[in-house]
């Protein structure tokens, strides 16, 4: 979704920003339907990345702050790269638990498997269950059981993986958002369409939803799962909420919320000479990202297209 790669500059959220932002957010965060001591995917607050364990000190500080602010259903997402042995795994999970972490989400998918031995993932799940009980989410379970049934222990390349599985079957059984890097890298597995196939699409529900939004280390308030888009500086959340937003200042949002993908397409063709890819697109998000990339190449004046770095990692 966010074109995560080690090639991004090594910039971390500051403690000061964390304090300000978490304090502002704390009043809006809803607990899991099972209660604030439990976790659910789209409730509470999750610390994610990139990979949050890459900077363990900031992760720990986030949990401490979240706990002080009584933010409910606090959990962390991880790819388990750091679970190299039982001691380290137990020690870190216990420390986070003592400081207020309520649960954990463990990412399992073939993209992570390319880089992280599956035995790290299995260790993380086992130790997490010992420490967090039922507050352990495996995303996605289908892959977890599939990797186990394939007898995988180490890393496994995507090419090896794709030789072992039926991709058509996979598409029916797992959740895969056709956006971000996936739209580009996996495009050959999906039917492609010319841009006008997506012209009637509108993104109001994706962009103004009141659940599962993210903020990043550049202080962007990012709507939904839409990488490279920002409603502005999360430190200004009060004015964003109280004064509202004038969509005339946000031409891309204006097209996608009040209009549709055709409006965004026309806007980009007229103003930035966008030319669609003749190979076509697998999803509205694929087209949207391609259009936005072209706009960012041509101008730095469209303020909702942030972080700009996102577009240079496509
Ligand atoms: S088309 Fe663009 S704005 Fe709409 S959901 Fe996809 S990435 Fe977000």
PDB file of N, CA and C in Angstrom, residues 76-159:
ATOM      1  N   UNK A  76       0.344  -3.909  18.124  1.00  0.00           N
ATOM      2  CA  UNK A  76       1.440  -3.637  17.191  1.00  0.00           C
ATOM      3  C   UNK A  76       1.367  -4.659  16.053  1.00  0.00           C
ATOM      4  N   UNK A  77       1.790  -4.218  14.871  1.00  0.00           N
ATOM      5  CA  UNK A  77       1.882  -5.140  13.726  1.00  0.00           C
ATOM      6  C   UNK A  77       3.341  -5.431  13.463  1.00  0.00           C
ATOM      7  N   UNK A  78       3.659  -6.664  13.141  1.00  0.00           N
ATOM      8  CA  UNK A  78       5.065  -6.955  12.854  1.00  0.00           C
ATOM      9  C   UNK A  78       5.217  -8.027  11.784  1.00  0.00           C
ATOM     10  N   UNK A  79       6.362  -7.975  11.096  1.00  0.00           N
ATOM     11  CA  UNK A  79       6.676  -9.034  10.134  1.00  0.00           C
ATOM     12  C   UNK A  79       7.579 -10.101  10.762  1.00  0.00           C
ATOM     13  N   UNK A  80       7.927  -9.940  12.053  1.00  0.00           N
ATOM     14  CA  UNK A  80       8.653 -10.950  12.852  1.00  0.00           C
ATOM     15  C   UNK A  80      10.132 -11.113  12.468  1.00  0.00           C
ATOM     16  N   UNK A  81      10.708 -10.195  11.737  1.00  0.00           N
ATOM     17  CA  UNK A  81      12.115 -10.354  11.332  1.00  0.00           C
ATOM     18  C   UNK A  81      13.028 -10.498  12.553  1.00  0.00           C
ATOM     19  N   UNK A  82      12.582  -9.892  13.649  1.00  0.00           N
ATOM     20  CA  UNK A  82      13.423  -9.789  14.838  1.00  0.00           C
ATOM     21  C   UNK A  82      13.317 -11.015  15.756  1.00  0.00           C
ATOM     22  N   UNK A  83      12.420 -11.955  15.430  1.00  0.00           N
ATOM     23  CA  UNK A  83      12.179 -13.109  16.324  1.00  0.00           C
ATOM     24  C   UNK A  83      13.197 -14.205  16.036  1.00  0.00           C
ATOM     25  N   UNK A  84      14.469 -13.882  16.300  1.00  0.00           N
ATOM     26  CA  UNK A  84      15.543 -14.789  15.880  1.00  0.00           C
ATOM     27  C   UNK A  84      15.761 -15.936  16.851  1.00  0.00           C
ATOM     28  N   UNK A  85      15.373 -15.725  18.102  1.00  0.00           N
ATOM     29  CA  UNK A  85      15.416 -16.838  19.058  1.00  0.00           C
ATOM     30  C   UNK A  85      14.355 -16.617  20.129  1.00  0.00           C
ATOM     31  N   UNK A  86      14.139 -17.643  20.939  1.00  0.00           N
ATOM     32  CA  UNK A  86      13.039 -17.577  21.919  1.00  0.00           C
ATOM     33  C   UNK A  86      13.265 -16.460  22.933  1.00  0.00           C
ATOM     34  N   UNK A  87      14.527 -16.291  23.376  1.00  0.00           N
ATOM     35  CA  UNK A  87      14.797 -15.323  24.444  1.00  0.00           C
ATOM     36  C   UNK A  87      14.444 -13.902  24.011  1.00  0.00           C
ATOM     37  N   UNK A  88      14.986 -13.514  22.845  1.00  0.00           N
ATOM     38  CA  UNK A  88      14.722 -12.140  22.364  1.00  0.00           C
ATOM     39  C   UNK A  88      13.226 -11.930  22.167  1.00  0.00           C
ATOM     40  N   UNK A  89      12.582 -12.912  21.596  1.00  0.00           N
ATOM     41  CA  UNK A  89      11.148 -12.789  21.290  1.00  0.00           C
ATOM     42  C   UNK A  89      10.354 -12.600  22.588  1.00  0.00           C
ATOM     43  N   UNK A  90      10.644 -13.460  23.559  1.00  0.00           N
ATOM     44  CA  UNK A  90       9.915 -13.382  24.838  1.00  0.00           C
ATOM     45  C   UNK A  90      10.198 -12.073  25.557  1.00  0.00           C
ATOM     46  N   UNK A  91      11.471 -11.719  25.575  1.00  0.00           N
ATOM     47  CA  UNK A  91      11.884 -10.522  26.321  1.00  0.00           C
ATOM     48  C   UNK A  91      11.178  -9.266  25.800  1.00  0.00           C
ATOM     49  N   UNK A  92      11.167  -9.087  24.473  1.00  0.00           N
ATOM     50  CA  UNK A  92      10.561  -7.866  23.912  1.00  0.00           C
ATOM     51  C   UNK A  92       9.043  -7.882  24.093  1.00  0.00           C
ATOM     52  N   UNK A  93       8.430  -9.014  23.831  1.00  0.00           N
ATOM     53  CA  UNK A  93       6.969  -9.073  23.966  1.00  0.00           C
ATOM     54  C   UNK A  93       6.553  -8.835  25.417  1.00  0.00           C
ATOM     55  N   UNK A  94       7.308  -9.404  26.341  1.00  0.00           N
ATOM     56  CA  UNK A  94       6.975  -9.208  27.759  1.00  0.00           C
ATOM     57  C   UNK A  94       7.149  -7.751  28.165  1.00  0.00           C
ATOM     58  N   UNK A  95       8.220  -7.131  27.677  1.00  0.00           N
ATOM     59  CA  UNK A  95       8.455  -5.732  28.042  1.00  0.00           C
ATOM     60  C   UNK A  95       7.321  -4.849  27.504  1.00  0.00           C
ATOM     61  N   UNK A  96       6.920  -5.098  26.262  1.00  0.00           N
ATOM     62  CA  UNK A  96       5.836  -4.302  25.670  1.00  0.00           C
ATOM     63  C   UNK A  96       4.527  -4.548  26.431  1.00  0.00           C
ATOM     64  N   UNK A  97       4.308  -5.796  26.787  1.00  0.00           N
ATOM     65  CA  UNK A  97       3.099  -6.139  27.546  1.00  0.00           C
ATOM     66  C   UNK A  97       3.085  -5.388  28.896  1.00  0.00           C
ATOM     67  N   UNK A  98       4.221  -5.399  29.569  1.00  0.00           N
ATOM     68  CA  UNK A  98       4.305  -4.707  30.861  1.00  0.00           C
ATOM     69  C   UNK A  98       4.039  -3.205  30.716  1.00  0.00           C
ATOM     70  N   UNK A  99       4.369  -2.655  29.553  1.00  0.00           N
ATOM     71  CA  UNK A  99       4.206  -1.220  29.347  1.00  0.00           C
ATOM     72  C   UNK A  99       2.850  -0.847  28.741  1.00  0.00           C
ATOM     73  N   UNK A 100       1.980  -1.824  28.564  1.00  0.00           N
ATOM     74  CA  UNK A 100       0.609  -1.486  28.172  1.00  0.00           C
ATOM     75  C   UNK A 100       0.122  -2.056  26.855  1.00  0.00           C
ATOM     76  N   UNK A 101       0.992  -2.777  26.129  1.00  0.00           N
ATOM     77  CA  UNK A 101       0.539  -3.363  24.856  1.00  0.00           C
ATOM     78  C   UNK A 101      -0.506  -4.440  25.142  1.00  0.00           C
ATOM     79  N   UNK A 102      -1.613  -4.399  24.381  1.00  0.00           N
ATOM     80  CA  UNK A 102      -2.699  -5.353  24.645  1.00  0.00           C
ATOM     81  C   UNK A 102      -2.644  -6.570  23.730  1.00  0.00           C
ATOM     82  N   UNK A 103      -2.040  -6.412  22.566  1.00  0.00           N
ATOM     83  CA  UNK A 103      -2.024  -7.551  21.650  1.00  0.00           C
ATOM     84  C   UNK A 103      -1.111  -7.306  20.461  1.00  0.00           C
ATOM     85  N   UNK A 104      -1.153  -8.249  19.527  1.00  0.00           N
ATOM     86  CA  UNK A 104      -0.200  -8.186  18.406  1.00  0.00           C
ATOM     87  C   UNK A 104      -0.877  -8.712  17.133  1.00  0.00           C
ATOM     88  N   UNK A 105      -0.480  -8.125  16.017  1.00  0.00           N
ATOM     89  CA  UNK A 105      -0.909  -8.655  14.716  1.00  0.00           C
ATOM     90  C   UNK A 105       0.334  -9.131  13.990  1.00  0.00           C
ATOM     91  N   UNK A 106       0.313 -10.389  13.593  1.00  0.00           N
ATOM     92  CA  UNK A 106       1.478 -10.968  12.926  1.00  0.00           C
ATOM     93  C   UNK A 106       1.177 -11.116  11.438  1.00  0.00           C
ATOM     94  N   UNK A 107       1.996 -10.452  10.647  1.00  0.00           N
ATOM     95  CA  UNK A 107       1.765 -10.462   9.200  1.00  0.00           C
ATOM     96  C   UNK A 107       2.336 -11.734   8.592  1.00  0.00           C
ATOM     97  N   UNK A 108       1.504 -12.436   7.853  1.00  0.00           N
ATOM     98  CA  UNK A 108       1.970 -13.647   7.158  1.00  0.00           C
ATOM     99  C   UNK A 108       1.510 -13.563   5.712  1.00  0.00           C
ATOM    100  N   UNK A 109       2.459 -13.483   4.832  1.00  0.00           N
ATOM    101  CA  UNK A 109       2.127 -13.490   3.402  1.00  0.00           C
ATOM    102  C   UNK A 109       3.383 -13.820   2.595  1.00  0.00           C
ATOM    103  N   UNK A 110       3.206 -14.161   1.319  1.00  0.00           N
ATOM    104  CA  UNK A 110       4.370 -14.608   0.531  1.00  0.00           C
ATOM    105  C   UNK A 110       5.411 -13.521   0.292  1.00  0.00           C
ATOM    106  N   UNK A 111       5.019 -12.266   0.416  1.00  0.00           N
ATOM    107  CA  UNK A 111       5.982 -11.183   0.183  1.00  0.00           C
ATOM    108  C   UNK A 111       6.966 -11.098   1.350  1.00  0.00           C
ATOM    109  N   UNK A 112       6.425 -11.307   2.550  1.00  0.00           N
ATOM    110  CA  UNK A 112       7.283 -11.324   3.736  1.00  0.00           C
ATOM    111  C   UNK A 112       8.136 -12.596   3.750  1.00  0.00           C
ATOM    112  N   UNK A 113       7.527 -13.674   3.319  1.00  0.00           N
ATOM    113  CA  UNK A 113       8.238 -14.961   3.307  1.00  0.00           C
ATOM    114  C   UNK A 113       9.496 -14.909   2.424  1.00  0.00           C
ATOM    115  N   UNK A 114       9.495 -14.027   1.473  1.00  0.00           N
ATOM    116  CA  UNK A 114      10.684 -13.887   0.615  1.00  0.00           C
ATOM    117  C   UNK A 114      11.897 -13.435   1.415  1.00  0.00           C
ATOM    118  N   UNK A 115      11.651 -12.701   2.508  1.00  0.00           N
ATOM    119  CA  UNK A 115      12.751 -12.053   3.224  1.00  0.00           C
ATOM    120  C   UNK A 115      12.951 -12.563   4.647  1.00  0.00           C
ATOM    121  N   UNK A 116      11.916 -13.209   5.195  1.00  0.00           N
ATOM    122  CA  UNK A 116      11.973 -13.591   6.610  1.00  0.00           C
ATOM    123  C   UNK A 116      11.686 -15.082   6.747  1.00  0.00           C
ATOM    124  N   UNK A 117      12.585 -15.813   7.385  1.00  0.00           N
ATOM    125  CA  UNK A 117      12.355 -17.257   7.522  1.00  0.00           C
ATOM    126  C   UNK A 117      11.027 -17.526   8.237  1.00  0.00           C
ATOM    127  N   UNK A 118      10.292 -18.505   7.765  1.00  0.00           N
ATOM    128  CA  UNK A 118       8.973 -18.785   8.343  1.00  0.00           C
ATOM    129  C   UNK A 118       9.103 -19.229   9.803  1.00  0.00           C
ATOM    130  N   UNK A 119      10.252 -19.787  10.150  1.00  0.00           N
ATOM    131  CA  UNK A 119      10.396 -20.206  11.561  1.00  0.00           C
ATOM    132  C   UNK A 119      10.355 -18.999  12.492  1.00  0.00           C
ATOM    133  N   UNK A 120      10.745 -17.806  12.041  1.00  0.00           N
ATOM    134  CA  UNK A 120      10.616 -16.592  12.864  1.00  0.00           C
ATOM    135  C   UNK A 120       9.143 -16.293  13.120  1.00  0.00           C
ATOM    136  N   UNK A 121       8.347 -16.447  12.075  1.00  0.00           N
ATOM    137  CA  UNK A 121       6.912 -16.172  12.185  1.00  0.00           C
ATOM    138  C   UNK A 121       6.269 -17.174  13.148  1.00  0.00           C
ATOM    139  N   UNK A 122       6.608 -18.434  12.993  1.00  0.00           N
ATOM    140  CA  UNK A 122       6.019 -19.458  13.876  1.00  0.00           C
ATOM    141  C   UNK A 122       6.406 -19.212  15.330  1.00  0.00           C
ATOM    142  N   UNK A 123       7.657 -18.837  15.537  1.00  0.00           N
ATOM    143  CA  UNK A 123       8.119 -18.544  16.903  1.00  0.00           C
ATOM    144  C   UNK A 123       7.327 -17.367  17.483  1.00  0.00           C
ATOM    145  N   UNK A 124       7.166 -16.323  16.673  1.00  0.00           N
ATOM    146  CA  UNK A 124       6.450 -15.137  17.146  1.00  0.00           C
ATOM    147  C   UNK A 124       5.020 -15.497  17.535  1.00  0.00           C
ATOM    148  N   UNK A 125       4.380 -16.316  16.735  1.00  0.00           N
ATOM    149  CA  UNK A 125       2.986 -16.680  17.028  1.00  0.00           C
ATOM    150  C   UNK A 125       2.916 -17.475  18.332  1.00  0.00           C
ATOM    151  N   UNK A 126       3.832 -18.423  18.464  1.00  0.00           N
ATOM    152  CA  UNK A 126       3.817 -19.269  19.663  1.00  0.00           C
ATOM    153  C   UNK A 126       4.041 -18.428  20.923  1.00  0.00           C
ATOM    154  N   UNK A 127       5.076 -17.609  20.892  1.00  0.00           N
ATOM    155  CA  UNK A 127       5.397 -16.804  22.088  1.00  0.00           C
ATOM    156  C   UNK A 127       4.318 -15.752  22.347  1.00  0.00           C
ATOM    157  N   UNK A 128       3.783 -15.180  21.279  1.00  0.00           N
ATOM    158  CA  UNK A 128       2.732 -14.169  21.458  1.00  0.00           C
ATOM    159  C   UNK A 128       1.511 -14.786  22.126  1.00  0.00           C
ATOM    160  N   UNK A 129       1.177 -16.009  21.724  1.00  0.00           N
ATOM    161  CA  UNK A 129       0.009 -16.658  22.343  1.00  0.00           C
ATOM    162  C   UNK A 129       0.254 -16.896  23.829  1.00  0.00           C
ATOM    163  N   UNK A 130       1.501 -17.252  24.183  1.00  0.00           N
ATOM    164  CA  UNK A 130       1.828 -17.443  25.606  1.00  0.00           C
ATOM    165  C   UNK A 130       1.623 -16.146  26.376  1.00  0.00           C
ATOM    166  N   UNK A 131       1.963 -15.026  25.738  1.00  0.00           N
ATOM    167  CA  UNK A 131       1.984 -13.747  26.454  1.00  0.00           C
ATOM    168  C   UNK A 131       0.663 -12.973  26.312  1.00  0.00           C
ATOM    169  N   UNK A 132       0.063 -13.002  25.133  1.00  0.00           N
ATOM    170  CA  UNK A 132      -1.145 -12.197  24.916  1.00  0.00           C
ATOM    171  C   UNK A 132      -2.419 -13.035  24.822  1.00  0.00           C
ATOM    172  N   UNK A 133      -2.310 -14.329  24.949  1.00  0.00           N
ATOM    173  CA  UNK A 133      -3.502 -15.193  24.919  1.00  0.00           C
ATOM    174  C   UNK A 133      -4.262 -15.048  23.614  1.00  0.00           C
ATOM    175  N   UNK A 134      -5.545 -14.685  23.740  1.00  0.00           N
ATOM    176  CA  UNK A 134      -6.384 -14.574  22.528  1.00  0.00           C
ATOM    177  C   UNK A 134      -6.117 -13.306  21.731  1.00  0.00           C
ATOM    178  N   UNK A 135      -5.346 -12.405  22.274  1.00  0.00           N
ATOM    179  CA  UNK A 135      -5.121 -11.124  21.582  1.00  0.00           C
ATOM    180  C   UNK A 135      -3.988 -11.218  20.548  1.00  0.00           C
ATOM    181  N   UNK A 136      -4.017 -12.301  19.810  1.00  0.00           N
ATOM    182  CA  UNK A 136      -3.016 -12.484  18.748  1.00  0.00           C
ATOM    183  C   UNK A 136      -3.777 -12.654  17.432  1.00  0.00           C
ATOM    184  N   UNK A 137      -3.510 -11.750  16.501  1.00  0.00           N
ATOM    185  CA  UNK A 137      -4.160 -11.852  15.187  1.00  0.00           C
ATOM    186  C   UNK A 137      -3.108 -12.265  14.159  1.00  0.00           C
ATOM    187  N   UNK A 138      -3.494 -13.206  13.321  1.00  0.00           N
ATOM    188  CA  UNK A 138      -2.585 -13.626  12.245  1.00  0.00           C
ATOM    189  C   UNK A 138      -3.210 -13.140  10.941  1.00  0.00           C
ATOM    190  N   UNK A 139      -2.472 -12.306  10.246  1.00  0.00           N
ATOM    191  CA  UNK A 139      -3.018 -11.735   9.012  1.00  0.00           C
ATOM    192  C   UNK A 139      -2.084 -12.068   7.866  1.00  0.00           C
ATOM    193  N   UNK A 140      -2.338 -13.084   7.025  1.00  0.00           N
ATOM    194  CA  UNK A 140      -3.616 -13.753   6.946  1.00  0.00           C
ATOM    195  C   UNK A 140      -3.425 -15.226   7.299  1.00  0.00           C
ATOM    196  N   UNK A 141      -4.457 -15.752   7.980  1.00  0.00           N
ATOM    197  CA  UNK A 141      -4.379 -17.137   8.471  1.00  0.00           C
ATOM    198  C   UNK A 141      -4.256 -18.139   7.323  1.00  0.00           C
ATOM    199  N   UNK A 142      -4.902 -17.835   6.209  1.00  0.00           N
ATOM    200  CA  UNK A 142      -4.856 -18.769   5.085  1.00  0.00           C
ATOM    201  C   UNK A 142      -3.399 -19.059   4.701  1.00  0.00           C
ATOM    202  N   UNK A 143      -2.608 -18.000   4.612  1.00  0.00           N
ATOM    203  CA  UNK A 143      -1.201 -18.182   4.242  1.00  0.00           C
ATOM    204  C   UNK A 143      -0.461 -18.989   5.317  1.00  0.00           C
ATOM    205  N   UNK A 144      -0.784 -18.687   6.565  1.00  0.00           N
ATOM    206  CA  UNK A 144      -0.096 -19.369   7.665  1.00  0.00           C
ATOM    207  C   UNK A 144      -0.274 -20.890   7.547  1.00  0.00           C
ATOM    208  N   UNK A 145      -1.515 -21.307   7.389  1.00  0.00           N
ATOM    209  CA  UNK A 145      -1.757 -22.749   7.302  1.00  0.00           C
ATOM    210  C   UNK A 145      -1.214 -23.328   5.992  1.00  0.00           C
ATOM    211  N   UNK A 146      -1.250 -22.517   4.965  1.00  0.00           N
ATOM    212  CA  UNK A 146      -0.711 -22.985   3.689  1.00  0.00           C
ATOM    213  C   UNK A 146       0.804 -23.198   3.786  1.00  0.00           C
ATOM    214  N   UNK A 147       1.532 -22.259   4.382  1.00  0.00           N
ATOM    215  CA  UNK A 147       2.990 -22.391   4.499  1.00  0.00           C
ATOM    216  C   UNK A 147       3.338 -23.602   5.364  1.00  0.00           C
ATOM    217  N   UNK A 148       2.519 -23.804   6.408  1.00  0.00           N
ATOM    218  CA  UNK A 148       2.773 -24.971   7.266  1.00  0.00           C
ATOM    219  C   UNK A 148       2.555 -26.262   6.472  1.00  0.00           C
ATOM    220  N   UNK A 149       1.467 -26.282   5.710  1.00  0.00           N
ATOM    221  CA  UNK A 149       1.193 -27.519   4.972  1.00  0.00           C
ATOM    222  C   UNK A 149       2.231 -27.759   3.881  1.00  0.00           C
ATOM    223  N   UNK A 150       2.871 -26.700   3.413  1.00  0.00           N
ATOM    224  CA  UNK A 150       3.938 -26.869   2.414  1.00  0.00           C
ATOM    225  C   UNK A 150       5.276 -27.230   3.075  1.00  0.00           C
ATOM    226  N   UNK A 151       5.273 -27.259   4.397  1.00  0.00           N
ATOM    227  CA  UNK A 151       6.480 -27.641   5.138  1.00  0.00           C
ATOM    228  C   UNK A 151       7.586 -26.590   5.093  1.00  0.00           C
ATOM    229  N   UNK A 152       7.205 -25.333   4.879  1.00  0.00           N
ATOM    230  CA  UNK A 152       8.213 -24.263   4.753  1.00  0.00           C
ATOM    231  C   UNK A 152       8.763 -23.905   6.133  1.00  0.00           C
ATOM    232  N   UNK A 153      10.079 -23.731   6.213  1.00  0.00           N
ATOM    233  CA  UNK A 153      10.711 -23.306   7.460  1.00  0.00           C
ATOM    234  C   UNK A 153      11.548 -22.047   7.236  1.00  0.00           C
ATOM    235  N   UNK A 154      12.133 -21.991   6.069  1.00  0.00           N
ATOM    236  CA  UNK A 154      13.063 -20.884   5.785  1.00  0.00           C
ATOM    237  C   UNK A 154      12.382 -19.827   4.921  1.00  0.00           C
ATOM    238  N   UNK A 155      13.190 -19.033   4.231  1.00  0.00           N
ATOM    239  CA  UNK A 155      12.635 -18.070   3.271  1.00  0.00           C
ATOM    240  C   UNK A 155      12.196 -18.821   2.016  1.00  0.00           C
ATOM    241  N   UNK A 156      11.358 -18.201   1.244  1.00  0.00           N
ATOM    242  CA  UNK A 156      10.822 -18.859   0.055  1.00  0.00           C
ATOM    243  C   UNK A 156      10.569 -17.771  -0.979  1.00  0.00           C
ATOM    244  N   UNK A 157      11.152 -17.898  -2.150  1.00  0.00           N
ATOM    245  CA  UNK A 157      10.976 -16.806  -3.112  1.00  0.00           C
ATOM    246  C   UNK A 157       9.565 -16.823  -3.689  1.00  0.00           C
ATOM    247  N   UNK A 158       9.139 -15.678  -4.147  1.00  0.00           N
ATOM    248  CA  UNK A 158       7.808 -15.572  -4.773  1.00  0.00           C
ATOM    249  C   UNK A 158       7.717 -16.528  -5.962  1.00  0.00           C
ATOM    250  N   UNK A 159       8.809 -16.657  -6.708  1.00  0.00           N
ATOM    251  CA  UNK A 159       8.785 -17.537  -7.880  1.00  0.00           C
ATOM    252  C   UNK A 159       8.548 -18.986  -7.448  1.00  0.00           C
TER     253      UNK A 159
END
